[in-house]
Tab-separated table of C-alpha atoms and ligand atoms in Angstrom:
chain	number	residue	atom	x	y	z
A	1	MET	CA	89.570	72.349	72.784
A	2	LYS	CA	91.508	75.591	72.315
A	3	LYS	CA	94.780	75.037	70.472
A	4	VAL	CA	97.544	77.613	70.131
A	5	LEU	CA	100.672	77.004	68.082
A	6	VAL	CA	103.779	79.150	68.478
A	7	LYS	CA	105.892	78.621	65.377
A	8	ASN	CA	109.032	80.027	63.846
A	9	ILE	CA	110.888	80.129	67.176
A	10	GLY	CA	114.541	80.961	66.452
A	11	MET	CA	115.726	79.611	69.795
A	12	LEU	CA	113.729	77.822	72.476
A	13	ALA	CA	115.688	77.930	75.736
A	14	THR	CA	114.410	76.103	78.804
A	15	PRO	CA	115.516	74.022	81.747
A	16	VAL	CA	113.867	70.610	81.887
A	17	GLY	CA	112.298	68.861	84.854
A	18	LYS	CA	110.065	69.250	87.852
A	19	THR	CA	112.627	69.820	90.576
A	20	ALA	CA	115.241	72.465	91.339
A	21	HIS	CA	118.573	72.085	89.568
A	22	ARG	CA	121.781	72.365	91.568
A	23	GLY	CA	125.508	72.404	90.897
A	24	GLU	CA	126.451	71.748	87.292
A	25	GLU	CA	122.847	70.865	86.480
A	26	GLN	CA	121.876	74.503	87.091
A	27	GLY	CA	123.733	75.465	83.900
A	28	LYS	CA	122.351	72.656	81.755
A	29	ILE	CA	119.383	73.844	79.773
A	30	LYS	CA	117.802	72.581	76.578
A	31	ILE	CA	118.290	74.763	73.524
A	32	THR	CA	116.263	74.018	70.411
A	33	LYS	CA	116.855	76.039	67.269
A	34	ASP	CA	113.988	76.446	64.821
A	35	ALA	CA	111.311	75.196	67.197
A	36	TRP	CA	107.555	75.179	67.722
A	37	VAL	CA	105.298	74.751	70.759
A	38	LEU	CA	101.702	73.554	70.698
A	39	MET	CA	99.389	74.329	73.607
A	40	GLU	CA	95.977	72.840	74.238
A	41	ASP	CA	93.590	74.353	76.750
A	42	GLY	CA	96.364	76.379	78.331
A	43	VAL	CA	98.749	73.448	78.752
A	44	ILE	CA	101.785	72.564	76.641
A	45	ALA	CA	100.824	69.526	74.553
A	46	ALA	CA	103.836	69.092	72.283
A	47	LEU	CA	106.951	70.802	71.014
A	48	GLY	CA	109.504	70.089	68.370
A	49	GLU	CA	112.146	71.159	65.933
A	50	GLY	CA	111.819	72.060	62.276
A	51	ALA	CA	108.541	72.409	60.411
A	52	ALA	CA	105.557	73.052	62.689
A	53	PRO	CA	102.655	70.575	62.515
A	54	GLU	CA	99.647	71.467	60.398
A	55	ALA	CA	97.258	71.886	63.382
A	56	ALA	CA	94.717	73.563	61.127
A	57	ASP	CA	92.358	74.196	64.046
A	58	ALA	CA	95.008	76.032	66.072
A	59	GLU	CA	95.477	79.759	66.532
A	60	ARG	CA	98.973	80.448	65.171
A	61	ILE	CA	101.496	82.820	66.665
A	62	ASP	CA	104.604	83.599	64.649
A	63	ALA	CA	107.602	84.104	66.928
A	64	GLY	CA	109.474	85.765	64.060
A	65	GLY	CA	112.661	83.779	64.580
A	66	CYS	CA	113.051	85.155	68.118
A	67	LEU	CA	114.009	83.655	71.466
A	68	VAL	CA	111.293	81.918	73.509
A	69	THR	CA	111.675	80.980	77.186
A	70	PRO	CA	109.325	79.853	79.945
A	71	GLY	CA	107.376	82.667	81.582
A	72	LEU	CA	109.457	84.182	84.375
A	73	VAL	CA	108.685	83.220	87.963
A	74	ASP	CA	109.170	85.953	90.557
A	75	ALA	CA	109.554	83.871	93.713
A	76	HIS	CA	109.816	86.713	96.237
A	77	THR	CA	107.734	89.885	96.380
A	78	HIS	CA	106.111	92.027	99.050
A	79	LEU	CA	103.334	92.889	96.633
A	80	ILE	CA	100.714	94.162	99.069
A	81	PHE	CA	101.492	97.520	100.621
A	82	GLY	CA	100.098	101.005	101.085
A	83	GLY	CA	102.087	104.081	100.058
A	84	TRP	CA	105.641	104.327	98.811
A	85	ARG	CA	108.834	105.469	100.541
A	86	GLN	CA	110.546	107.797	98.116
A	87	ASN	CA	111.230	110.082	101.100
A	88	GLU	CA	113.869	107.582	102.249
A	89	LEU	CA	116.009	108.216	99.181
A	90	GLY	CA	117.246	111.543	100.526
A	91	LEU	CA	117.987	109.996	103.924
A	92	LYS	CA	119.978	107.249	102.222
A	93	LEU	CA	121.880	109.748	100.128
A	94	HIS	CA	122.852	111.475	103.366
A	95	GLY	CA	124.284	108.253	104.745
A	96	ALA	CA	121.428	106.682	106.757
A	97	SER	CA	121.500	102.895	106.611
A	98	TYR	CA	118.475	100.648	106.096
A	99	LEU	CA	118.457	99.743	109.799
A	100	ASP	CA	118.975	103.423	110.861
A	101	ILE	CA	115.812	104.336	108.962
A	102	GLN	CA	113.916	101.349	110.355
A	103	ASN	CA	114.971	102.108	113.942
A	104	ALA	CA	113.856	105.727	113.533
A	105	GLY	CA	110.298	104.564	112.761
A	106	GLY	CA	110.632	104.730	108.972
A	107	GLY	CA	111.031	101.601	106.917
A	108	ILE	CA	108.633	98.704	107.368
A	109	GLN	CA	106.774	100.468	110.208
A	110	SER	CA	105.854	103.435	108.036
A	111	THR	CA	104.597	101.144	105.269
A	112	THR	CA	102.665	99.242	107.929
A	113	ASN	CA	100.906	102.458	108.967
A	114	ALA	CA	99.974	103.146	105.340
A	115	THR	CA	98.832	99.557	104.769
A	116	ARG	CA	96.664	99.504	107.880
A	117	GLY	CA	95.023	102.702	106.663
A	118	ALA	CA	94.202	101.301	103.226
A	119	THR	CA	91.060	99.419	102.282
A	120	GLU	CA	91.139	96.032	100.607
A	121	GLU	CA	90.035	97.678	97.362
A	122	GLU	CA	92.818	100.264	97.512
A	123	LEU	CA	95.463	97.622	98.167
A	124	ALA	CA	94.107	95.457	95.356
A	125	ALA	CA	94.086	98.316	92.847
A	126	LYS	CA	97.658	99.198	93.683
A	127	ALA	CA	98.871	95.584	93.510
A	128	GLU	CA	96.990	95.016	90.277
A	129	LYS	CA	98.804	97.899	88.668
A	130	ALA	CA	102.111	96.340	89.716
A	131	LEU	CA	101.040	92.913	88.412
A	132	ASN	CA	100.134	94.416	85.046
A	133	GLU	CA	103.595	95.886	84.824
A	134	MET	CA	105.244	92.622	85.900
A	135	LEU	CA	103.355	90.764	83.215
A	136	ARG	CA	104.594	93.177	80.579
A	137	PHE	CA	108.155	92.421	81.708
A	138	GLY	CA	107.553	88.664	81.361
A	139	THR	CA	106.528	87.494	84.842
A	140	THR	CA	103.726	84.926	84.673
A	141	THR	CA	103.838	83.509	88.238
A	142	CYS	CA	104.576	85.494	91.356
A	143	GLU	CA	104.925	84.875	95.071
A	144	ALA	CA	103.371	87.556	97.290
A	145	LYS	CA	103.856	88.092	101.007
A	146	SER	CA	101.750	89.711	103.656
A	147	GLY	CA	103.812	91.479	106.299
A	148	TYR	CA	102.794	95.115	106.286
A	149	GLY	CA	99.703	94.529	108.425
A	150	LEU	CA	101.432	93.231	111.556
A	151	ALA	CA	98.055	92.849	113.249
A	152	THR	CA	95.723	89.906	112.753
A	153	GLU	CA	93.019	91.779	110.895
A	154	HIS	CA	95.464	93.529	108.559
A	155	GLU	CA	97.573	90.449	107.831
A	156	LEU	CA	94.400	88.569	106.880
A	157	LYS	CA	93.297	91.546	104.791
A	158	ALA	CA	96.544	91.402	102.767
A	159	LEU	CA	96.246	87.646	102.249
A	160	ARG	CA	92.656	88.040	101.054
A	161	VAL	CA	93.807	90.633	98.519
A	162	ILE	CA	96.377	88.124	97.221
A	163	ARG	CA	93.743	85.386	96.976
A	164	ASP	CA	91.313	87.645	95.120
A	165	LEU	CA	93.945	88.912	92.691
A	166	ASP	CA	95.045	85.347	92.007
A	167	GLU	CA	91.490	84.565	90.989
A	168	ARG	CA	91.080	87.466	88.607
A	169	HIS	CA	94.519	88.409	87.293
A	170	PRO	CA	96.426	86.432	84.630
A	171	VAL	CA	99.564	86.277	86.799
A	172	ASP	CA	99.275	83.287	89.152
A	173	LEU	CA	99.957	84.255	92.756
A	174	VAL	CA	101.317	82.116	95.569
A	175	ALA	CA	100.786	83.540	99.060
A	176	THR	CA	103.214	83.672	101.971
A	177	PHE	CA	102.234	84.724	105.480
A	178	MET	CA	104.842	87.100	106.913
A	179	GLY	CA	103.352	88.391	110.147
A	180	ALA	CA	106.927	88.246	111.469
A	181	HIS	CA	108.254	91.015	109.220
A	182	LEU	CA	108.877	93.415	112.125
A	183	VAL	CA	107.796	93.793	115.736
A	184	PRO	CA	105.290	96.644	115.310
A	185	ALA	CA	105.626	99.829	117.374
A	186	GLU	CA	102.856	98.933	119.834
A	187	TYR	CA	104.707	95.726	120.844
A	188	LYS	CA	108.229	97.177	120.962
A	189	GLN	CA	108.306	96.864	124.766
A	190	ASN	CA	106.744	93.402	124.650
A	191	ARG	CA	108.145	91.511	121.705
A	192	GLU	CA	107.460	88.180	123.354
A	193	GLU	CA	103.758	88.966	123.215
A	194	TYR	CA	103.990	89.791	119.505
A	195	VAL	CA	105.699	86.470	118.712
A	196	ARG	CA	102.919	84.762	120.660
A	197	LEU	CA	100.307	86.669	118.666
A	198	VAL	CA	101.873	85.614	115.357
A	199	CYS	CA	102.035	81.960	116.386
A	200	GLU	CA	98.865	81.567	118.405
A	201	GLU	CA	96.413	84.014	116.891
A	202	MET	CA	97.440	84.816	113.326
A	203	MET	CA	98.601	81.372	112.186
A	204	PRO	CA	95.478	79.461	113.210
A	205	ARG	CA	93.360	82.021	111.327
A	206	VAL	CA	95.586	81.800	108.258
A	207	ARG	CA	95.290	78.027	108.364
A	208	GLU	CA	91.523	78.107	108.925
A	209	GLN	CA	91.048	80.321	105.879
A	210	GLY	CA	93.569	78.390	103.759
A	211	ILE	CA	95.021	81.594	102.377
A	212	ALA	CA	98.784	81.016	102.540
A	213	LYS	CA	101.198	78.249	101.630
A	214	PHE	CA	104.357	79.478	103.318
A	215	CYS	CA	105.494	81.235	106.464
A	216	ASP	CA	108.363	83.724	106.223
A	217	VAL	CA	110.254	85.631	108.920
A	218	PHE	CA	112.731	88.516	108.763
A	219	CYS	CA	115.626	87.029	110.736
A	220	GLU	CA	117.912	90.005	111.206
A	221	ALA	CA	119.684	92.150	113.788
A	222	ASP	CA	117.066	94.463	115.374
A	223	THR	CA	114.203	92.443	113.850
A	224	PHE	CA	113.670	88.750	114.788
A	225	THR	CA	116.421	86.741	116.467
A	226	VAL	CA	117.373	83.249	115.348
A	227	GLU	CA	115.551	81.744	118.324
A	228	GLU	CA	112.383	83.756	117.649
A	229	SER	CA	112.610	82.825	113.972
A	230	ARG	CA	112.922	79.169	114.849
A	231	ARG	CA	109.874	79.352	117.102
A	232	ILE	CA	107.826	81.123	114.449
A	233	LEU	CA	108.791	78.792	111.609
A	234	GLU	CA	108.221	75.689	113.739
A	235	ALA	CA	104.797	77.004	114.692
A	236	GLY	CA	104.116	77.616	110.987
A	237	LEU	CA	104.911	73.986	110.233
A	238	LYS	CA	102.287	72.955	112.773
A	239	TYR	CA	99.755	74.949	110.768
A	240	GLY	CA	100.829	73.513	107.419
A	241	LEU	CA	102.881	76.550	106.370
A	242	ARG	CA	106.257	75.619	104.883
A	243	PRO	CA	109.171	77.718	106.120
A	244	LYS	CA	110.916	80.469	104.197
A	245	ILE	CA	113.320	82.888	105.828
A	246	HIS	CA	114.813	86.321	105.132
A	247	ALA	CA	118.368	85.513	106.179
A	248	ASP	CA	121.751	87.242	106.136
A	249	GLU	CA	120.419	90.334	104.364
A	250	ILE	CA	122.412	92.819	106.428
A	251	GLU	CA	124.109	90.859	109.200
A	252	ALA	CA	124.840	87.145	109.325
A	253	ILE	CA	123.207	86.218	112.629
A	254	GLY	CA	122.593	82.556	111.786
A	255	GLY	CA	119.504	82.648	109.563
A	256	SER	CA	120.943	80.551	106.749
A	257	GLN	CA	122.122	77.900	109.199
A	258	LEU	CA	118.609	77.794	110.633
A	259	ALA	CA	117.121	77.482	107.122
A	260	GLY	CA	119.110	74.328	106.449
A	261	GLU	CA	118.401	72.887	109.887
A	262	LEU	CA	114.665	73.307	109.434
A	263	GLY	CA	114.761	72.101	105.830
A	264	ALA	CA	113.203	75.414	104.754
A	265	ILE	CA	112.008	75.372	101.151
A	266	SER	CA	114.013	78.541	100.541
A	267	ALA	CA	116.167	81.128	102.239
A	268	GLU	CA	116.025	84.637	100.841
A	269	HIS	CA	118.618	87.418	100.327
A	270	LEU	CA	121.742	85.697	101.746
A	271	ILE	CA	123.779	88.770	100.849
A	272	VAL	CA	126.344	88.122	103.592
A	273	CYS	CA	125.800	84.361	103.861
A	274	PRO	CA	128.746	82.632	105.586
A	275	LYS	CA	130.291	79.324	104.556
A	276	GLU	CA	128.455	77.535	107.382
A	277	GLY	CA	125.141	78.810	106.042
A	278	ILE	CA	125.882	77.542	102.542
A	279	GLU	CA	126.819	74.135	103.955
A	280	SER	CA	123.687	74.002	106.053
A	281	MET	CA	121.443	74.867	103.099
A	282	ALA	CA	123.149	72.276	100.900
A	283	LYS	CA	122.521	69.665	103.583
A	284	GLY	CA	118.937	70.706	104.233
A	285	GLY	CA	117.963	70.909	100.548
A	286	THR	CA	117.111	74.610	100.872
A	287	ILE	CA	116.927	76.744	97.727
A	288	ALA	CA	118.843	80.037	97.869
A	289	CYS	CA	116.455	82.693	96.600
A	290	LEU	CA	118.759	85.583	95.729
A	291	LEU	CA	117.589	89.158	95.265
A	292	PRO	CA	120.270	91.104	93.417
A	293	ALA	CA	118.112	94.177	92.785
A	294	THR	CA	117.960	94.632	96.570
A	295	SER	CA	121.760	94.615	96.821
A	296	PHE	CA	121.734	97.174	94.031
A	297	ASN	CA	119.208	99.414	95.801
A	298	LEU	CA	120.829	99.090	99.210
A	299	GLY	CA	124.279	99.745	97.776
A	300	ALA	CA	125.298	96.482	99.396
A	301	VAL	CA	127.580	93.687	98.260
A	302	PHE	CA	126.133	90.840	96.191
A	303	ALA	CA	125.369	87.373	97.538
A	304	PRO	CA	128.037	84.682	96.954
A	305	ALA	CA	126.001	82.997	94.234
A	306	ARG	CA	128.907	81.167	92.634
A	307	ASP	CA	129.921	79.608	95.963
A	308	MET	CA	126.331	78.429	96.392
A	309	VAL	CA	126.171	76.826	92.960
A	310	ASN	CA	129.553	75.202	93.564
A	311	ALA	CA	128.377	73.857	96.920
A	312	GLY	CA	125.309	72.257	95.348
A	313	VAL	CA	122.728	74.747	96.617
A	314	PRO	CA	120.063	75.399	93.957
A	315	VAL	CA	119.982	79.136	93.217
A	316	ALA	CA	116.770	80.971	92.336
A	317	MET	CA	116.511	84.720	91.741
A	318	ALA	CA	113.615	87.117	92.314
A	319	THR	CA	112.898	90.847	92.575
A	320	ASP	CA	111.968	91.320	96.274
A	321	PHE	CA	109.593	94.033	95.010
A	322	ASN	CA	108.708	96.244	98.016
A	323	PRO	CA	108.475	99.973	98.749
A	324	GLY	CA	111.694	100.112	100.790
A	325	SER	CA	114.714	98.009	100.019
A	326	CYS	CA	113.734	97.243	96.423
A	327	PRO	CA	111.141	99.263	94.520
A	328	CYS	CA	111.841	97.191	91.378
A	329	LEU	CA	109.485	94.624	89.859
A	330	ASN	CA	111.410	93.968	86.671
A	331	MET	CA	112.769	90.421	86.432
A	332	GLN	CA	114.794	91.437	83.358
A	333	PHE	CA	116.946	93.668	85.562
A	334	VAL	CA	117.376	90.701	87.911
A	335	ILE	CA	118.574	88.638	84.927
A	336	ASN	CA	121.135	91.322	84.046
A	337	LEU	CA	122.435	91.480	87.619
A	338	GLY	CA	122.590	87.688	87.843
A	339	CYS	CA	125.187	87.692	85.087
A	340	LEU	CA	126.959	90.972	85.765
A	341	LYS	CA	127.122	90.851	89.555
A	342	TYR	CA	126.773	87.175	90.515
A	343	LYS	CA	128.830	86.097	87.497
A	344	LEU	CA	126.394	83.301	86.744
A	345	THR	CA	126.184	82.138	83.149
A	346	PRO	CA	123.096	82.989	81.074
A	347	GLU	CA	122.097	79.313	81.338
A	348	GLU	CA	122.410	79.312	85.141
A	349	VAL	CA	120.484	82.574	85.303
A	350	LEU	CA	117.657	81.224	83.151
A	351	THR	CA	117.285	78.237	85.480
A	352	ALA	CA	117.325	80.635	88.465
A	353	VAL	CA	114.408	82.736	87.192
A	354	THR	CA	112.292	79.850	85.887
A	355	LEU	CA	112.603	76.279	87.177
A	356	ASN	CA	114.445	76.961	90.445
A	357	ALA	CA	112.193	79.927	91.188
A	358	ALA	CA	109.172	77.707	90.578
A	359	ALA	CA	110.630	75.085	92.930
A	360	ALA	CA	111.157	77.775	95.592
A	361	ILE	CA	107.374	78.262	95.668
A	362	ASP	CA	106.520	74.601	95.148
A	363	ARG	CA	105.219	75.093	91.609
A	364	ALA	CA	107.885	73.250	89.629
A	365	ASP	CA	105.372	70.561	88.731
A	366	ARG	CA	103.322	73.155	86.830
A	367	VAL	CA	105.578	75.988	85.638
A	368	GLY	CA	109.238	76.919	85.170
A	369	SER	CA	109.982	75.017	81.975
A	370	VAL	CA	108.604	74.510	78.492
A	371	GLU	CA	107.674	70.862	78.266
A	372	PRO	CA	104.526	68.835	77.754
A	373	GLY	CA	102.208	68.852	80.749
A	374	LYS	CA	103.306	72.225	82.100
A	375	LEU	CA	101.248	75.402	81.788
A	376	GLY	CA	101.494	77.259	78.499
A	377	ASP	CA	103.424	80.174	80.030
A	378	LEU	CA	105.892	81.585	77.521
A	379	VAL	CA	107.735	84.764	76.706
A	380	ILE	CA	108.584	85.616	73.114
A	381	TRP	CA	111.521	87.997	73.333
A	382	ASP	CA	112.625	90.782	71.064
A	383	ALA	CA	115.952	88.963	71.027
A	384	PRO	CA	117.683	86.371	68.873
A	385	ASP	CA	119.158	84.327	71.717
A	386	LEU	CA	119.571	83.933	75.461
A	387	ASP	CA	122.835	85.894	75.723
A	388	TYR	CA	121.084	88.929	74.282
A	389	ILE	CA	118.498	89.311	77.088
A	390	CYS	CA	121.261	88.921	79.695
A	391	TYR	CA	123.403	91.576	78.075
A	392	ARG	CA	120.928	94.298	77.110
A	393	VAL	CA	120.132	96.502	80.134
A	394	GLY	CA	117.271	98.908	80.680
A	395	SER	CA	114.887	98.012	77.847
A	396	ASN	CA	111.812	95.855	78.051
A	397	LEU	CA	112.630	93.019	75.659
A	398	ALA	CA	109.516	90.932	76.346
A	399	LYS	CA	107.670	91.157	73.038
A	400	THR	CA	104.739	88.791	73.627
A	401	VAL	CA	103.775	87.236	76.936
A	402	ILE	CA	101.632	84.101	76.857
A	403	LYS	CA	99.865	82.895	80.014
A	404	LYS	CA	98.073	79.554	80.018
A	405	GLY	CA	98.137	79.507	76.227
A	406	ALA	CA	96.716	83.010	75.731
A	407	VAL	CA	98.469	86.212	74.746
A	408	VAL	CA	98.134	88.626	77.658
B	1	NIG	O1	113.046	91.736	101.791
B	1	NIG	N1	113.934	92.603	104.596
B	1	NIG	C1	112.765	92.625	104.847
B	1	NIG	N2	111.801	92.899	104.003
B	1	NIG	C2	111.993	93.535	102.764
B	1	NIG	C3	112.104	94.996	102.927
B	1	NIG	C4	110.858	95.556	103.386
B	1	NIG	C5	110.838	97.030	103.435
B	1	NIG	O2	111.883	97.691	103.485
B	1	NIG	O3	109.716	97.543	103.443
B	1	NIG	C6	113.153	92.909	102.057
B	1	NIG	O4	114.183	93.549	101.761
B	2	FE	FE1	111.886	90.409	100.999
């Protein structure tokens, strides 16, 4: 049995439990000063306060009196894509909006062209580079969506890349099928046919190959309507794919209401989420997966996170890493924005990027907190306490990242 002991932890900060925390619970975390954590075969076996156990047969890691938290969970990324879109920066600076660029054939369609043109190996190499960087910033589990293939063969190609990377990269990946990211150019005059293709051709293949857990749809003006989104997510359920939804990112057309109605596991973005949407999500048990780095990049307002917490909606936060609306994969920046822009407390933010994020991808039984039985995923920070990592901006404060009990 491989034993690893992390000792001399100045502050161990973690939420506790296997389900998402909402309301006041979101801000209740366990803080242990002068702590230790023992892992056996990649799983947390014990933890405590004060003098660390002898454990003579264990590898010992000295945390140097620093902060330790669970590994960060990035519950929303568009990890698999060809090319980048730095050319859109100039357009944005000259006043073009996200939807202007998309409607002019840029945006998701241009990344789709690049993704279709890339081989599986090329996509994997590019995503692997991003995963390496994420790991260095403290992310140990990551959701990854397809959605830049928009044709059966290319959507399956992206999902295979996710499966293969999950097998060989230390970061654990959870796959989401997002064939409904945009109606691709060749179906613009026949969107009905594209929705049919997603539901009747892509989904059965995704199911057959068992390569995705969730189904996501971009419910937005000029993208997929509420009714199309409903059809797609209900079809996903038939194929064992739990619903997620990009809702209220730019215009509130009813996506968050739909999320609650369907009992979606999470609704994403929610930048302009109305009161009715918050109520619907609270009722449906939907987790709000907020993406503040996207608001930052779009120059948009920030989601009403405080109203969501107050209404009893569990709030998770993620990067939304993608080549368009958010070319940022750094969860530490998300932590900063969670405090500075959402006005959440450091404790609420920690829950959002660990336990609630894990729950948003149905992994809260395995990751998202430091407690016996969960995976040995930890970050040792170059920081004395939790406030410090929320307040320092722009540095990488992750000193040592531990995945399944091993330093990575
Ligand atoms: O979550 N909104 C839809 N999808 C991504 C953006 C994708 C892109 O711009 O390429 C998002 O923001
Ligand atoms: Fe997204």
